[in-house]
Amino acid sequence: MALYRGKFAEEKPGFIMTSEPGSFAQKTILYRKPKIIDSVIAENNYPSHITSRLIDFKREILNGRIQPLTEDAPDVKEWNALWMKFNGRGWLELPWYFAESYFYRRLLEIVEYFKLGPLEGLDPFRASKERQIAESINVLSAALENVSKVDDLELCFENLLHASLWGNRIDLSNLTVPDDVRRRQAMIERENLLINDFSRVAEVFMEGSLSHVAFINDNVGAELGFDIILADFILRNGWADKATFYLKPYPFFVSDAMLQDFMRTLQAFISSPYPNLIRLGKSVLRELVNGTIELSADWFWASPYHFSQMPEALRDEISLSDIVILKGDVNYRRLLEDRHWPYITPITRIVDYFPTSILILRTLKGGSL
């Protein structure tokens, strides 16, 4: 986890490309994207004409040239203007982030997500998201139970940040074990972090000078659940007066959280057999009503643009937050423009354009360190 403020401009390195032999970027296109199409076909009862188009799309990715969007939707002109820059190229000849974001937009066109009719607004990834939400309930309830038993706010905060980072891979049960055992467990887990600015982060939050905290969210399931728990913890302890969740406006990167996923998560809390989750779900609903928690889903968050290209209106909105907690690998890649930055480049110089302070919670998956 790392805390940064931002202004830096110099000649930038090239984008990470899908053409790089043996790279993670190339493998996501060659292997991951076709498997996603297979899963969409298997988990949805689409009519035959859509299944056929999905199969054709898989062939295009493996052997063809990227095709434009053809539907009548408000964002088509914007996407196709970018597509024109790469017209005639194959999927293994593109900037990696554009290839991935365009894949999901093409997929939504094929499954008629934006088309008026019976399939409009149907999330092709809903089944897997609902599984992730259901599988997270026990973990989240146990985490809440353990947090409630500890009086040390800084210790709770540190562990909730780690839970928000690692999702369901974290075990908050170590909050209630003896100090020497907890220290050993914490040391093992912390060794997996390349950068850990927790001391500085704790100082910023616990001094009580923050008013508005924002989350740029990533995945549904345990990760979003821990984000909600973390936001509630920050608000309940008076470390901020307001929290905003920036969610995706439509299905993106399979498990990215949308507004609907946030509300389904709260409903799962309230309908669970656990009193602590029921209380949390109802509390967050009240905070949504009174404006203490806000949800936002601007088109930009699922767009082909990097964060340095953020529209002015959204940039101004973000600047009203005292700190942004940025989640996940893809958001991190967009923050760094998905470029081949030398590993010695200080990140503070790369992200100096960002309109407010950032706390980055990210596990290493893609090519950007």
Coordinates of C-alpha atoms in Angstrom, one line a residue:
M1 CA 0.0 0.0 0.0
A2 CA 1.4 3.4 -0.9
L3 CA 0.3 7.0 -0.3
Y4 CA 1.2 9.7 -2.9
R5 CA 0.6 13.2 -3.9
G6 CA 1.3 14.7 -7.2
K7 CA 3.4 17.1 -10.9
F8 CA 5.7 15.5 -13.5
A9 CA 6.1 15.7 -17.2
E10 CA 8.9 14.3 -19.3
E11 CA 9.3 12.0 -22.2
K12 CA 7.3 8.9 -21.5
P13 CA 8.1 5.3 -22.3
G14 CA 6.0 3.3 -24.7
F15 CA 2.8 1.5 -23.8
I16 CA 2.8 -2.1 -22.8
M17 CA 1.7 -3.9 -26.0
T18 CA 0.0 -7.2 -26.7
S19 CA 2.6 -7.9 -29.3
E20 CA 5.4 -8.5 -26.7
P21 CA 6.3 -12.2 -27.0
G22 CA 5.6 -14.3 -23.9
S23 CA 4.4 -11.3 -21.9
F24 CA 1.5 -11.4 -19.5
A25 CA -0.2 -8.9 -21.8
Q26 CA 0.0 -11.2 -24.7
K27 CA -1.2 -14.2 -22.7
T28 CA -4.3 -12.4 -21.5
I29 CA -5.4 -11.9 -25.1
L30 CA -4.4 -15.4 -26.4
Y31 CA -5.7 -17.4 -23.5
R32 CA -7.7 -15.4 -21.0
K33 CA -10.1 -13.6 -23.3
P34 CA -11.2 -16.7 -25.3
K35 CA -11.9 -18.5 -22.0
I36 CA -14.0 -15.5 -20.8
I37 CA -16.1 -15.9 -24.0
D38 CA -16.5 -19.6 -23.3
S39 CA -17.6 -18.8 -19.8
V40 CA -20.1 -16.2 -21.0
I41 CA -21.6 -18.8 -23.4
A42 CA -21.7 -21.5 -20.7
E43 CA -23.3 -19.3 -18.0
N44 CA -25.9 -17.5 -20.0
N45 CA -28.9 -18.8 -21.9
Y46 CA -28.3 -16.6 -24.9
P47 CA -30.2 -17.2 -28.2
S48 CA -28.3 -19.0 -30.9
H49 CA -27.5 -15.8 -32.9
I50 CA -25.7 -14.3 -30.0
T51 CA -23.8 -17.6 -29.2
S52 CA -22.8 -17.7 -32.9
R53 CA -21.5 -14.1 -32.7
L54 CA -19.5 -14.8 -29.6
I55 CA -17.8 -17.7 -31.3
D56 CA -17.0 -15.5 -34.2
F57 CA -15.6 -12.9 -31.8
K58 CA -13.3 -15.5 -30.3
R59 CA -12.0 -16.4 -33.8
E60 CA -11.5 -12.7 -34.5
I61 CA -9.3 -12.3 -31.4
L62 CA -7.2 -15.3 -32.2
N63 CA -6.8 -14.8 -36.0
G64 CA -8.6 -11.7 -37.3
R65 CA -8.5 -7.9 -37.3
I66 CA -10.2 -5.7 -34.7
Q67 CA -13.6 -4.7 -35.9
P68 CA -15.5 -1.5 -35.1
L69 CA -18.7 -1.2 -33.0
T70 CA -21.8 -1.1 -35.1
E71 CA -24.7 -0.6 -32.7
D72 CA -26.6 2.5 -31.9
A73 CA -25.3 3.6 -28.5
P74 CA -24.2 6.9 -27.1
D75 CA -20.5 5.9 -26.7
V76 CA -20.0 4.2 -30.1
K77 CA -18.6 7.3 -31.8
E78 CA -16.1 7.8 -29.0
W79 CA -14.9 4.1 -29.1
N80 CA -14.7 4.0 -32.9
A81 CA -12.6 7.1 -33.0
L82 CA -10.0 5.3 -31.0
W83 CA -10.6 2.1 -33.0
M84 CA -9.7 4.0 -36.2
K85 CA -6.1 4.5 -34.9
F86 CA -5.7 0.7 -34.9
N87 CA -7.8 -0.2 -37.9
G88 CA -6.3 -3.1 -39.8
R89 CA -4.4 -4.4 -36.8
G90 CA -4.9 -7.8 -35.1
W91 CA -5.5 -8.2 -31.4
L92 CA -1.8 -8.9 -30.8
E93 CA -0.8 -5.5 -32.2
L94 CA -2.5 -3.2 -29.7
P95 CA -1.7 -1.3 -26.6
W96 CA -2.7 -3.7 -23.8
Y97 CA -5.2 -1.6 -21.9
F98 CA -7.0 -0.5 -25.1
A99 CA -7.2 -4.1 -26.2
E100 CA -8.7 -5.3 -22.9
S101 CA -11.1 -2.4 -22.5
Y102 CA -12.3 -2.7 -26.1
F103 CA -12.8 -6.4 -25.7
Y104 CA -15.4 -5.9 -22.9
R105 CA -17.1 -3.2 -24.9
R106 CA -17.3 -5.4 -28.0
L107 CA -18.6 -8.3 -25.8
L108 CA -21.4 -6.1 -24.5
E109 CA -22.4 -5.1 -28.0
I110 CA -22.6 -8.8 -29.0
V111 CA -24.8 -9.8 -26.0
E112 CA -27.1 -6.8 -26.7
Y113 CA -26.5 -5.2 -23.3
F114 CA -27.3 -1.7 -24.6
K115 CA -29.9 -2.8 -27.1
L116 CA -33.6 -2.2 -26.4
G117 CA -35.1 -5.6 -25.9
P118 CA -35.2 -8.6 -23.6
L119 CA -31.4 -8.7 -23.1
E120 CA -30.9 -5.0 -22.3
G121 CA -29.0 -4.5 -19.1
L122 CA -28.4 -8.2 -18.5
D123 CA -24.9 -8.6 -17.0
P124 CA -23.1 -11.5 -18.8
F125 CA -21.0 -12.0 -15.6
R126 CA -23.8 -11.9 -13.1
A127 CA -23.7 -15.6 -12.2
S128 CA -20.0 -15.5 -11.3
K129 CA -20.5 -12.2 -9.4
E130 CA -23.3 -13.7 -7.4
R131 CA -21.2 -16.7 -6.5
Q132 CA -18.4 -14.4 -5.3
I133 CA -20.8 -12.4 -3.1
A134 CA -22.3 -15.6 -1.6
E135 CA -18.9 -17.1 -0.9
S136 CA -17.7 -13.9 0.8
I137 CA -20.5 -13.8 3.5
N138 CA -18.9 -16.1 6.0
V139 CA -15.5 -14.5 5.7
L140 CA -16.9 -11.0 6.1
S141 CA -19.0 -11.8 9.1
A142 CA -16.0 -13.5 10.8
A143 CA -13.9 -10.4 10.1
L144 CA -16.5 -8.1 11.6
E145 CA -16.7 -10.4 14.7
N146 CA -12.9 -10.2 15.2
V147 CA -12.7 -6.5 14.6
S148 CA -15.4 -5.9 17.2
K149 CA -13.3 -7.7 19.9
V150 CA -10.2 -5.4 19.5
D151 CA -9.9 -1.9 21.1
D152 CA -6.7 -0.9 19.3
L153 CA -8.1 1.3 16.4
E154 CA -4.7 1.5 14.6
L155 CA -4.4 -2.3 14.6
C156 CA -7.9 -2.7 13.3
F157 CA -7.3 -0.1 10.6
E158 CA -4.1 -1.8 9.4
N159 CA -5.8 -5.2 9.2
L160 CA -8.8 -3.8 7.4
L161 CA -6.5 -2.1 4.9
H162 CA -4.8 -5.4 4.3
A163 CA -8.1 -7.1 3.9
S164 CA -9.2 -4.5 1.4
L165 CA -5.9 -5.2 -0.5
W166 CA -6.0 -9.0 -0.4
G167 CA -9.7 -9.6 -0.4
N168 CA -10.6 -13.1 0.8
R169 CA -7.0 -14.1 1.1
I170 CA -6.6 -12.2 4.4
D171 CA -7.5 -13.7 7.7
L172 CA -8.5 -11.2 10.4
S173 CA -8.8 -13.9 13.0
N174 CA -5.2 -13.0 14.0
L175 CA -6.6 -9.9 15.6
T176 CA -7.7 -11.9 18.6
V177 CA -4.7 -14.2 19.1
P178 CA -1.8 -13.5 21.5
D179 CA 0.5 -10.6 20.6
D180 CA 3.6 -12.7 19.9
V181 CA 1.6 -15.0 17.5
R182 CA -0.1 -12.0 15.8
R183 CA 3.3 -10.3 15.2
R184 CA 4.7 -13.5 13.6
Q185 CA 1.6 -13.8 11.4
A186 CA 1.7 -10.2 10.5
M187 CA 5.4 -10.3 9.6
I188 CA 4.8 -13.3 7.2
E189 CA 2.0 -11.4 5.5
R190 CA 3.8 -8.1 5.3
E191 CA 6.8 -9.8 3.7
N192 CA 4.7 -10.1 0.5
L193 CA 4.4 -6.3 0.2
L194 CA 7.0 -4.4 -1.9
I195 CA 5.8 -1.0 -0.6
N196 CA 4.1 -0.5 2.8
D197 CA 3.4 3.1 3.8
F198 CA 1.0 2.1 6.6
S199 CA 2.7 4.3 9.3
R200 CA 2.2 7.4 7.1
V201 CA -1.3 6.3 6.1
A202 CA -2.3 5.8 9.8
E203 CA -1.0 9.2 10.7
V204 CA -3.0 10.9 7.9
F205 CA -6.3 9.1 8.8
M206 CA -6.0 9.2 12.6
E207 CA -5.1 12.8 13.0
G208 CA -8.8 13.6 12.1
S209 CA -8.2 16.2 9.4
L210 CA -9.9 14.4 6.6
S211 CA -13.5 15.2 5.6
H212 CA -14.2 13.2 2.4
V213 CA -12.7 9.8 1.5
A214 CA -13.3 8.2 -1.9
F215 CA -12.8 4.7 -3.2
I216 CA -12.1 3.8 -6.8
N217 CA -13.3 0.3 -6.5
D218 CA -12.3 -2.9 -8.2
N219 CA -13.8 -6.4 -7.6
V220 CA -17.1 -7.7 -6.2
G221 CA -17.2 -10.3 -3.5
A222 CA -14.9 -10.2 -0.5
E223 CA -12.9 -7.3 -1.8
L224 CA -15.9 -5.0 -2.2
G225 CA -17.3 -6.3 1.1
F226 CA -14.0 -5.3 2.9
D227 CA -14.2 -1.9 1.2
I228 CA -17.6 -1.4 2.7
I229 CA -16.4 -2.5 6.1
L230 CA -13.4 -0.2 5.8
A231 CA -15.5 2.8 4.8
D232 CA -17.9 2.2 7.7
F233 CA -15.0 1.9 10.1
I234 CA -13.5 5.2 8.9
L235 CA -16.9 7.0 9.2
R236 CA -17.8 5.5 12.6
N237 CA -14.6 6.5 14.1
G238 CA -14.9 10.1 12.9
W239 CA -11.9 10.0 10.7
A240 CA -14.0 11.4 7.8
D241 CA -17.5 12.8 7.4
K242 CA -18.3 11.3 4.0
A243 CA -17.3 8.4 1.7
T244 CA -17.8 8.0 -2.1
F245 CA -17.6 4.8 -4.0
Y246 CA -16.6 5.1 -7.7
L247 CA -18.0 2.0 -9.4
K248 CA -18.2 0.8 -13.0
P249 CA -21.2 1.9 -15.1
Y250 CA -21.5 -1.4 -16.9
P251 CA -19.9 -4.9 -16.9
F252 CA -16.1 -4.6 -17.1
F253 CA -13.2 -7.0 -16.5
V254 CA -15.6 -9.7 -15.4
S255 CA -15.7 -9.1 -11.7
D256 CA -15.5 -5.3 -11.5
A257 CA -18.2 -3.9 -9.2
M258 CA -21.1 -1.9 -10.6
L259 CA -23.8 0.1 -8.8
Q260 CA -26.1 -3.0 -9.0
D261 CA -23.3 -5.2 -7.5
F262 CA -22.9 -2.8 -4.5
M263 CA -26.7 -2.9 -3.8
R264 CA -26.8 -6.7 -4.2
T265 CA -23.9 -6.9 -1.7
L266 CA -25.9 -4.9 0.8
Q267 CA -28.9 -7.1 0.2
A268 CA -26.8 -10.2 0.8
F269 CA -25.6 -8.7 4.1
I270 CA -29.2 -8.0 5.2
S271 CA -30.5 -11.4 4.2
S272 CA -27.6 -13.3 5.7
P273 CA -28.0 -15.2 9.0
Y274 CA -25.3 -13.0 10.7
P275 CA -26.5 -10.1 12.9
N276 CA -23.3 -8.2 12.4
L277 CA -23.7 -8.2 8.6
I278 CA -27.4 -7.4 8.9
R279 CA -26.5 -4.3 11.1
L280 CA -23.8 -3.2 8.7
G281 CA -26.1 -3.6 5.6
K282 CA -28.8 -1.5 7.2
S283 CA -26.4 1.0 8.5
V284 CA -24.9 1.6 5.0
L285 CA -28.4 1.9 3.5
R286 CA -29.1 4.7 6.0
E287 CA -25.8 6.3 5.1
L288 CA -26.8 6.2 1.5
V289 CA -30.1 7.9 2.3
N290 CA -28.6 10.6 4.3
G291 CA -25.7 11.2 1.9
T292 CA -22.9 10.1 4.2
I293 CA -22.0 7.5 1.6
E294 CA -22.5 8.2 -2.1
L295 CA -22.2 6.0 -5.1
S296 CA -21.1 7.2 -8.5
A297 CA -20.7 5.3 -11.8
D298 CA -19.3 7.7 -14.5
W299 CA -18.7 6.3 -18.0
F300 CA -15.0 7.1 -17.7
W301 CA -14.4 4.3 -15.2
A302 CA -15.1 1.7 -17.9
S303 CA -13.7 3.7 -20.7
P304 CA -10.5 3.2 -22.8
Y305 CA -8.9 6.2 -21.2
H306 CA -6.1 6.4 -18.7
F307 CA -6.5 8.5 -15.5
S308 CA -4.3 11.2 -16.9
Q309 CA -7.1 11.7 -19.5
M310 CA -9.9 12.1 -16.9
P311 CA -12.6 14.6 -18.0
E312 CA -12.4 18.0 -16.4
A313 CA -15.8 17.6 -14.6
L314 CA -14.8 14.3 -13.1
R315 CA -11.4 15.6 -12.2
D316 CA -13.0 18.5 -10.4
E317 CA -15.3 16.1 -8.5
I318 CA -12.3 13.9 -7.5
S319 CA -10.4 16.9 -6.3
L320 CA -13.1 17.5 -3.6
S321 CA -12.0 14.3 -1.9
D322 CA -9.2 14.7 0.7
I323 CA -7.9 11.2 -0.3
V324 CA -8.7 8.6 -2.8
I325 CA -8.2 4.9 -2.0
L326 CA -7.4 3.3 -5.4
K327 CA -8.1 -0.4 -5.7
G328 CA -6.8 -3.1 -8.0
D329 CA -4.3 -3.9 -10.8
V330 CA -6.2 -2.4 -13.7
N331 CA -6.9 0.9 -12.0
Y332 CA -3.2 1.0 -11.1
R333 CA -2.2 0.4 -14.7
R334 CA -4.5 3.2 -15.8
L335 CA -2.9 5.5 -13.2
L336 CA 0.5 4.8 -14.8
E337 CA -0.9 4.9 -18.3
D338 CA 0.1 1.2 -18.7
R339 CA 3.6 2.2 -19.9
H340 CA 7.0 0.6 -19.6
W341 CA 8.2 2.9 -16.8
P342 CA 11.7 2.0 -15.6
Y343 CA 11.5 0.4 -12.2
I344 CA 13.6 3.1 -10.6
T345 CA 11.1 5.9 -11.7
P346 CA 9.5 7.4 -8.5
I347 CA 5.8 6.9 -8.7
T348 CA 5.3 10.3 -7.2
R349 CA 6.6 11.8 -10.4
I350 CA 4.4 9.7 -12.6
V351 CA 1.1 10.4 -10.8
D352 CA 1.6 14.1 -10.1
Y353 CA -1.2 14.9 -12.4
F354 CA -3.8 13.3 -10.1
P355 CA -6.0 16.0 -8.5
T356 CA -5.7 14.8 -4.8
S357 CA -3.8 12.4 -2.5
I358 CA -3.9 8.7 -3.4
L359 CA -3.7 5.6 -1.2
I360 CA -2.9 2.7 -3.6
L361 CA -4.0 -0.8 -2.6
R362 CA -2.8 -3.1 -5.4
T363 CA -1.6 -6.6 -5.8
L364 CA 0.9 -7.2 -8.7
K365 CA -0.7 -8.9 -11.7
G366 CA 0.1 -6.9 -14.8
G367 CA 3.4 -5.7 -16.2
S368 CA 3.5 -2.3 -14.4
L369 CA 5.5 -2.3 -11.1

